[in-house]
């Protein structure tokens, strides 16, 4: 998709670092955008149809739908949102069609899942995942709230998400957190938060929305975000 600077970075947390190469001081995954392997396994960037994937706070479910459409099936995907189904119908025009793409391909779709308590959710507490993804976590804003207060709330949201995700990771699992790469977001200090929860940062890689056809990254109730972003990848210590 053509947008002004859709690129960013992804935070990856995992048990074992994937293969990478060096480029201008940053480490990047060496994977094609989409590929089919001889076994029938399909991959899209860092994700594979053989991985058990949990998506957290997926808004209109467009990111999980993008994976499902590429894989051709989605029985390996659990997609969740904090919102109710009625809220989605009212505020996200493509949410229902994205949900249909997921469920018709075998995905499990869950509403009203709180990222800070998800490890105890009845449909999730006994599951383990290879990849747990939270794109652009945000705890919201309040009128006249200080920048310091906003930062504390965002950091606490991410910390509690990490604490829950760690309990749900498989033996070679990874936690992927995508966030904007502006200075204010760097103040979240994700590596420090991960370390406090027994996780280690494997790498940060650029995130490009165009790699995931159909994905619409929303801010609030329907405004598409186009600023640079990063994906951080974390795993268990040790």
mmCIF file of C-alpha atoms in Angstrom:
data_model
loop_
_atom_site.group_PDB
_atom_site.id
_atom_site.type_symbol
_atom_site.label_atom_id
_atom_site.label_comp_id
_atom_site.label_asym_id
_atom_site.label_seq_id
_atom_site.Cartn_x
_atom_site.Cartn_y
_atom_site.Cartn_z
ATOM 1 C CA UNK A 1 0.000 0.000 0.000
ATOM 2 C CA UNK A 2 1.340 3.424 -0.845
ATOM 3 C CA UNK A 3 1.526 5.723 2.131
ATOM 4 C CA UNK A 4 3.915 8.431 3.206
ATOM 5 C CA UNK A 5 6.376 6.656 5.460
ATOM 6 C CA UNK A 6 4.418 3.585 6.503
ATOM 7 C CA UNK A 7 7.616 2.027 7.745
ATOM 8 C CA UNK A 8 8.465 1.434 11.342
ATOM 9 C CA UNK A 9 9.998 -1.110 13.625
ATOM 10 C CA UNK A 10 8.779 -4.304 15.248
ATOM 11 C CA UNK A 11 9.813 -5.471 18.696
ATOM 12 C CA UNK A 12 10.438 -9.211 18.857
ATOM 13 C CA UNK A 13 10.730 -11.252 22.050
ATOM 14 C CA UNK A 14 11.460 -14.965 21.673
ATOM 15 C CA UNK A 15 13.104 -18.111 23.054
ATOM 16 C CA UNK A 16 15.627 -18.354 20.273
ATOM 17 C CA UNK A 17 16.698 -15.587 17.930
ATOM 18 C CA UNK A 18 15.846 -16.199 14.258
ATOM 19 C CA UNK A 19 18.514 -15.880 11.580
ATOM 20 C CA UNK A 20 19.281 -12.334 10.604
ATOM 21 C CA UNK A 21 21.679 -10.186 8.680
ATOM 22 C CA UNK A 22 23.371 -6.882 9.504
ATOM 23 C CA UNK A 23 22.426 -3.714 7.608
ATOM 24 C CA UNK A 24 23.518 -0.229 8.636
ATOM 25 C CA UNK A 25 23.690 -1.081 12.293
ATOM 26 C CA UNK A 26 20.267 -2.756 12.488
ATOM 27 C CA UNK A 27 19.373 -6.421 12.256
ATOM 28 C CA UNK A 28 16.713 -7.465 9.796
ATOM 29 C CA UNK A 29 14.910 -10.723 9.096
ATOM 30 C CA UNK A 30 15.940 -12.317 5.821
ATOM 31 C CA UNK A 31 12.541 -13.513 4.630
ATOM 32 C CA UNK A 32 10.561 -12.897 1.430
ATOM 33 C CA UNK A 33 7.289 -11.016 1.721
ATOM 34 C CA UNK A 34 5.287 -14.151 1.047
ATOM 35 C CA UNK A 35 6.353 -17.650 0.097
ATOM 36 C CA UNK A 36 5.168 -21.226 -0.195
ATOM 37 C CA UNK A 37 7.447 -24.035 0.949
ATOM 38 C CA UNK A 38 7.502 -27.542 -0.462
ATOM 39 C CA UNK A 39 5.507 -28.862 2.488
ATOM 40 C CA UNK A 40 2.626 -26.514 1.657
ATOM 41 C CA UNK A 41 3.542 -24.199 4.486
ATOM 42 C CA UNK A 42 2.969 -20.530 3.656
ATOM 43 C CA UNK A 43 4.780 -17.579 5.184
ATOM 44 C CA UNK A 44 4.199 -13.845 5.207
ATOM 45 C CA UNK A 45 7.190 -11.874 6.475
ATOM 46 C CA UNK A 46 7.834 -13.175 10.033
ATOM 47 C CA UNK A 47 4.732 -15.389 10.182
ATOM 48 C CA UNK A 48 4.028 -18.922 9.035
ATOM 49 C CA UNK A 49 0.894 -20.994 8.564
ATOM 50 C CA UNK A 50 2.488 -23.601 10.849
ATOM 51 C CA UNK A 51 2.809 -21.207 13.780
ATOM 52 C CA UNK A 52 0.171 -20.878 16.451
ATOM 53 C CA UNK A 53 -0.524 -17.129 16.369
ATOM 54 C CA UNK A 54 -2.348 -14.903 18.883
ATOM 55 C CA UNK A 55 -3.219 -11.361 17.843
ATOM 56 C CA UNK A 56 -4.054 -8.908 20.625
ATOM 57 C CA UNK A 57 -5.989 -5.648 20.305
ATOM 58 C CA UNK A 58 -6.475 -6.130 16.561
ATOM 59 C CA UNK A 59 -8.953 -3.235 16.174
ATOM 60 C CA UNK A 60 -10.907 -4.003 13.000
ATOM 61 C CA UNK A 61 -9.191 -7.424 12.657
ATOM 62 C CA UNK A 62 -7.528 -6.352 9.403
ATOM 63 C CA UNK A 63 -4.030 -7.541 10.381
ATOM 64 C CA UNK A 64 -5.185 -11.044 11.293
ATOM 65 C CA UNK A 65 -7.381 -11.127 8.174
ATOM 66 C CA UNK A 66 -4.316 -10.274 6.065
ATOM 67 C CA UNK A 67 -2.468 -13.289 7.476
ATOM 68 C CA UNK A 68 -5.508 -15.533 6.987
ATOM 69 C CA UNK A 69 -5.936 -14.485 3.361
ATOM 70 C CA UNK A 70 -2.274 -15.101 2.615
ATOM 71 C CA UNK A 71 -2.167 -18.484 4.350
ATOM 72 C CA UNK A 72 -5.428 -19.595 2.747
ATOM 73 C CA UNK A 73 -6.658 -20.908 6.096
ATOM 74 C CA UNK A 74 -6.611 -19.602 9.650
ATOM 75 C CA UNK A 75 -7.092 -22.499 12.043
ATOM 76 C CA UNK A 76 -3.711 -21.530 13.534
ATOM 77 C CA UNK A 77 -4.912 -17.986 14.379
ATOM 78 C CA UNK A 78 -6.696 -16.585 17.432
ATOM 79 C CA UNK A 79 -7.629 -12.930 16.854
ATOM 80 C CA UNK A 80 -8.820 -10.742 19.718
ATOM 81 C CA UNK A 81 -10.114 -7.239 20.342
ATOM 82 C CA UNK A 82 -10.862 -5.261 23.484
ATOM 83 C CA UNK A 83 -14.106 -3.979 21.961
ATOM 84 C CA UNK A 84 -17.558 -5.538 21.817
ATOM 85 C CA UNK A 85 -18.950 -6.771 18.527
ATOM 86 C CA UNK A 86 -21.614 -4.046 18.561
ATOM 87 C CA UNK A 87 -18.924 -1.380 19.010
ATOM 88 C CA UNK A 88 -17.030 -2.771 16.036
ATOM 89 C CA UNK A 89 -20.161 -2.735 13.866
ATOM 90 C CA UNK A 90 -20.743 0.908 14.691
ATOM 91 C CA UNK A 91 -17.183 2.244 14.465
ATOM 92 C CA UNK A 92 -15.204 0.071 12.024
ATOM 93 C CA UNK A 93 -16.737 -0.322 8.605
ATOM 94 C CA UNK A 94 -14.623 -3.328 7.589
ATOM 95 C CA UNK A 95 -14.610 -5.196 10.899
ATOM 96 C CA UNK A 96 -17.438 -7.596 10.087
ATOM 97 C CA UNK A 97 -16.046 -8.497 6.664
ATOM 98 C CA UNK A 98 -12.619 -9.098 8.213
ATOM 99 C CA UNK A 99 -14.162 -11.303 10.898
ATOM 100 C CA UNK A 100 -15.951 -13.269 8.175
ATOM 101 C CA UNK A 101 -12.643 -13.799 6.353
ATOM 102 C CA UNK A 102 -11.186 -15.175 9.569
ATOM 103 C CA UNK A 103 -14.010 -17.406 10.775
ATOM 104 C CA UNK A 104 -14.684 -18.843 7.307
ATOM 105 C CA UNK A 105 -11.059 -19.983 7.254
ATOM 106 C CA UNK A 106 -11.136 -21.539 10.704
ATOM 107 C CA UNK A 107 -9.830 -18.749 12.951
ATOM 108 C CA UNK A 108 -11.094 -18.181 16.472
ATOM 109 C CA UNK A 109 -12.288 -14.592 17.023
ATOM 110 C CA UNK A 110 -12.715 -13.261 20.559
ATOM 111 C CA UNK A 111 -14.175 -9.944 21.703
ATOM 112 C CA UNK A 112 -13.670 -8.056 24.989
ATOM 113 C CA UNK A 113 -10.221 -9.531 25.621
ATOM 114 C CA UNK A 114 -8.119 -7.336 27.914
ATOM 115 C CA UNK A 115 -4.410 -7.536 27.037
ATOM 116 C CA UNK A 116 -3.515 -6.980 30.705
ATOM 117 C CA UNK A 117 -5.524 -10.015 31.877
ATOM 118 C CA UNK A 118 -5.633 -12.289 28.826
ATOM 119 C CA UNK A 119 -3.692 -15.171 30.403
ATOM 120 C CA UNK A 120 -6.730 -15.861 32.595
ATOM 121 C CA UNK A 121 -9.317 -15.608 29.808
ATOM 122 C CA UNK A 122 -11.388 -18.840 29.692
ATOM 123 C CA UNK A 123 -10.663 -19.365 25.985
ATOM 124 C CA UNK A 124 -6.951 -18.600 26.261
ATOM 125 C CA UNK A 125 -5.631 -19.690 29.652
ATOM 126 C CA UNK A 126 -4.781 -23.222 28.556
ATOM 127 C CA UNK A 127 -3.234 -22.227 25.212
ATOM 128 C CA UNK A 128 0.394 -21.748 24.190
ATOM 129 C CA UNK A 129 1.421 -19.722 21.153
ATOM 130 C CA UNK A 130 4.453 -19.477 18.891
ATOM 131 C CA UNK A 131 3.811 -15.810 18.115
ATOM 132 C CA UNK A 132 1.927 -13.254 20.211
ATOM 133 C CA UNK A 133 1.420 -9.961 18.376
ATOM 134 C CA UNK A 134 0.284 -6.585 19.710
ATOM 135 C CA UNK A 135 0.338 -3.873 17.053
ATOM 136 C CA UNK A 136 0.432 -0.276 18.286
ATOM 137 C CA UNK A 137 -0.629 -0.728 21.925
ATOM 138 C CA UNK A 138 -2.207 2.440 23.288
ATOM 139 C CA UNK A 139 -3.940 3.122 26.582
ATOM 140 C CA UNK A 140 -5.737 6.231 25.309
ATOM 141 C CA UNK A 141 -5.532 9.895 26.189
ATOM 142 C CA UNK A 142 -7.401 12.141 28.607
ATOM 143 C CA UNK A 143 -8.038 15.871 28.349
ATOM 144 C CA UNK A 144 -5.379 17.982 30.092
ATOM 145 C CA UNK A 145 -3.413 14.896 31.143
ATOM 146 C CA UNK A 146 0.314 15.477 31.580
ATOM 147 C CA UNK A 147 2.816 13.845 29.225
ATOM 148 C CA UNK A 148 4.346 12.039 32.214
ATOM 149 C CA UNK A 149 0.992 10.514 33.156
ATOM 150 C CA UNK A 150 0.317 9.389 29.593
ATOM 151 C CA UNK A 151 3.760 7.775 29.407
ATOM 152 C CA UNK A 152 3.205 5.912 32.677
ATOM 153 C CA UNK A 153 -0.121 4.501 31.500
ATOM 154 C CA UNK A 154 1.249 3.395 28.133
ATOM 155 C CA UNK A 155 4.237 1.713 29.784
ATOM 156 C CA UNK A 156 2.013 -0.044 32.318
ATOM 157 C CA UNK A 157 -0.244 -1.358 29.549
ATOM 158 C CA UNK A 158 2.743 -2.816 27.713
ATOM 159 C CA UNK A 159 4.314 -4.221 30.885
ATOM 160 C CA UNK A 160 1.127 -6.026 31.886
ATOM 161 C CA UNK A 161 0.692 -7.316 28.333
ATOM 162 C CA UNK A 162 4.237 -8.711 28.444
ATOM 163 C CA UNK A 163 3.594 -10.364 31.807
ATOM 164 C CA UNK A 164 0.515 -12.107 30.424
ATOM 165 C CA UNK A 165 2.068 -12.966 27.066
ATOM 166 C CA UNK A 166 5.062 -14.588 28.745
ATOM 167 C CA UNK A 167 2.713 -17.102 30.410
ATOM 168 C CA UNK A 168 1.217 -17.940 27.017
ATOM 169 C CA UNK A 169 4.406 -18.415 24.994
ATOM 170 C CA UNK A 170 5.419 -21.808 23.673
ATOM 171 C CA UNK A 171 8.921 -23.148 24.209
ATOM 172 C CA UNK A 172 10.224 -21.282 21.149
ATOM 173 C CA UNK A 173 7.721 -18.474 21.328
ATOM 174 C CA UNK A 174 8.146 -14.820 20.455
ATOM 175 C CA UNK A 175 6.328 -11.658 21.471
ATOM 176 C CA UNK A 176 6.043 -9.036 18.727
ATOM 177 C CA UNK A 177 5.171 -5.450 19.649
ATOM 178 C CA UNK A 178 4.791 -2.854 16.916
ATOM 179 C CA UNK A 179 5.062 0.792 17.914
ATOM 180 C CA UNK A 180 5.706 4.165 16.342
ATOM 181 C CA UNK A 181 9.368 5.080 16.107
ATOM 182 C CA UNK A 182 9.105 8.733 17.130
ATOM 183 C CA UNK A 183 11.036 10.028 20.134
ATOM 184 C CA UNK A 184 8.047 9.943 22.502
ATOM 185 C CA UNK A 185 7.480 6.245 21.805
ATOM 186 C CA UNK A 186 11.135 5.426 22.347
ATOM 187 C CA UNK A 187 10.600 6.719 25.880
ATOM 188 C CA UNK A 188 8.458 3.628 26.501
ATOM 189 C CA UNK A 189 11.792 1.755 26.817
ATOM 190 C CA UNK A 190 10.421 -1.611 25.754
ATOM 191 C CA UNK A 191 13.689 -3.440 26.312
ATOM 192 C CA UNK A 192 13.699 -2.334 29.961
ATOM 193 C CA UNK A 193 10.043 -3.308 30.389
ATOM 194 C CA UNK A 194 10.726 -6.721 28.878
ATOM 195 C CA UNK A 195 13.699 -7.313 31.156
ATOM 196 C CA UNK A 196 11.569 -6.485 34.185
ATOM 197 C CA UNK A 197 9.231 -9.322 33.159
ATOM 198 C CA UNK A 198 11.985 -11.873 32.456
ATOM 199 C CA UNK A 199 12.096 -11.248 28.703
ATOM 200 C CA UNK A 200 14.964 -10.281 26.445
ATOM 201 C CA UNK A 201 14.916 -8.154 23.321
ATOM 202 C CA UNK A 202 16.141 -10.096 20.301
ATOM 203 C CA UNK A 203 15.952 -7.245 17.822
ATOM 204 C CA UNK A 204 14.003 -4.321 16.436
ATOM 205 C CA UNK A 205 13.069 -4.398 12.754
ATOM 206 C CA UNK A 206 11.265 -1.919 10.469
ATOM 207 C CA UNK A 207 7.530 -2.456 10.127
ATOM 208 C CA UNK A 208 5.932 -1.672 6.776
ATOM 209 C CA UNK A 209 2.165 -1.809 6.596
ATOM 210 C CA UNK A 210 2.319 -2.450 2.857
ATOM 211 C CA UNK A 211 3.735 -5.925 3.582
ATOM 212 C CA UNK A 212 0.293 -6.947 4.898
ATOM 213 C CA UNK A 213 -2.334 -6.379 2.184
ATOM 214 C CA UNK A 214 -5.607 -5.080 3.594
ATOM 215 C CA UNK A 215 -4.147 -4.041 6.945
ATOM 216 C CA UNK A 216 -5.488 -0.715 8.186
ATOM 217 C CA UNK A 217 -3.769 0.604 11.271
ATOM 218 C CA UNK A 218 -6.334 2.740 13.098
ATOM 219 C CA UNK A 219 -5.910 5.467 15.675
ATOM 220 C CA UNK A 220 -8.908 5.910 17.930
ATOM 221 C CA UNK A 221 -12.148 5.407 16.027
ATOM 222 C CA UNK A 222 -11.149 5.032 12.432
ATOM 223 C CA UNK A 223 -8.268 7.393 11.548
ATOM 224 C CA UNK A 224 -5.521 5.573 9.659
ATOM 225 C CA UNK A 225 -1.998 6.079 11.035
ATOM 226 C CA UNK A 226 0.878 6.476 8.602
ATOM 227 C CA UNK A 227 3.835 7.456 10.795
ATOM 228 C CA UNK A 228 7.041 5.415 10.890
ATOM 229 C CA UNK A 229 6.862 2.349 13.122
ATOM 230 C CA UNK A 230 9.063 -0.383 14.577
ATOM 231 C CA UNK A 231 8.490 -4.011 15.583
ATOM 232 C CA UNK A 232 10.272 -5.225 18.701
ATOM 233 C CA UNK A 233 10.858 -8.970 19.087
ATOM 234 C CA UNK A 234 11.290 -10.474 22.553
ATOM 235 C CA UNK A 235 11.640 -13.903 24.109
ATOM 236 C CA UNK A 236 12.293 -15.517 27.473
ATOM 237 C CA UNK A 237 15.572 -14.875 29.255
ATOM 238 C CA UNK A 238 18.080 -17.691 29.213
#
